[in-house]
XYZ file of C-alpha atoms in Angstrom:
72
model
C 78.249 99.250 98.105
C 79.452 97.250 101.065
C 81.807 94.329 101.562
C 81.182 92.044 104.513
C 83.294 89.081 105.538
C 84.491 86.970 108.428
C 88.240 86.615 108.732
C 88.893 83.388 110.595
C 92.695 83.201 110.615
C 94.649 86.451 110.529
C 97.916 84.490 110.532
C 97.059 83.065 107.106
C 95.555 86.232 105.618
C 96.239 89.501 107.414
C 93.798 92.369 107.818
C 96.106 94.470 105.632
C 96.048 91.860 102.858
C 92.254 91.757 102.933
C 92.015 95.559 102.917
C 94.404 95.936 99.982
C 92.621 93.244 97.964
C 89.180 94.778 98.527
C 90.559 98.220 97.682
C 92.230 96.932 94.496
C 89.054 95.208 93.314
C 86.969 98.282 94.100
C 89.376 100.520 92.196
C 89.302 98.132 89.230
C 85.515 98.516 89.225
C 85.822 102.305 89.343
C 84.797 102.564 92.994
C 86.650 104.381 95.776
C 86.844 102.841 99.251
C 85.894 105.521 101.766
C 86.323 103.763 105.097
C 86.497 100.470 106.911
C 84.730 99.117 109.956
C 85.566 96.319 112.366
C 82.702 94.716 114.232
C 83.483 92.495 117.179
C 86.777 91.773 118.854
C 90.120 91.780 117.072
C 93.091 89.738 118.322
C 95.919 91.983 119.549
C 98.384 90.319 117.189
C 96.107 91.061 114.213
C 95.884 94.730 115.182
C 99.644 94.970 115.637
C 100.252 93.203 112.333
C 98.080 95.634 110.392
C 99.681 98.604 112.168
C 103.166 97.389 111.296
C 102.078 96.821 107.695
C 100.404 100.217 107.317
C 103.375 102.043 108.823
C 105.894 99.894 106.908
C 107.728 98.989 110.115
C 110.578 96.548 109.530
C 111.138 94.022 112.296
C 108.249 95.284 114.422
C 107.602 92.937 117.347
C 104.710 92.537 119.762
C 107.015 93.056 122.746
C 107.592 96.650 121.582
C 104.024 97.494 122.658
C 103.835 98.540 126.313
C 100.458 96.933 126.927
C 101.679 93.532 125.743
C 103.853 93.272 128.860
C 100.799 93.575 131.109
C 99.108 90.662 129.345
C 101.810 88.147 130.203
């Protein structure tokens, strides 16, 4: 099985929230999620948000990423 979607506003619903919801619904149906795939470009803030969520980082900020200083 495959889930496909477009996430239009990661500030309203994060990538982590989407992942956890899909995983929960799959588990409820007796299915195991094996992997995920991103197609296209991902905003830096969305990638940082999901990283902070997955690693359970309290108070993680964008300015703690070296590359973010080169983008300013």
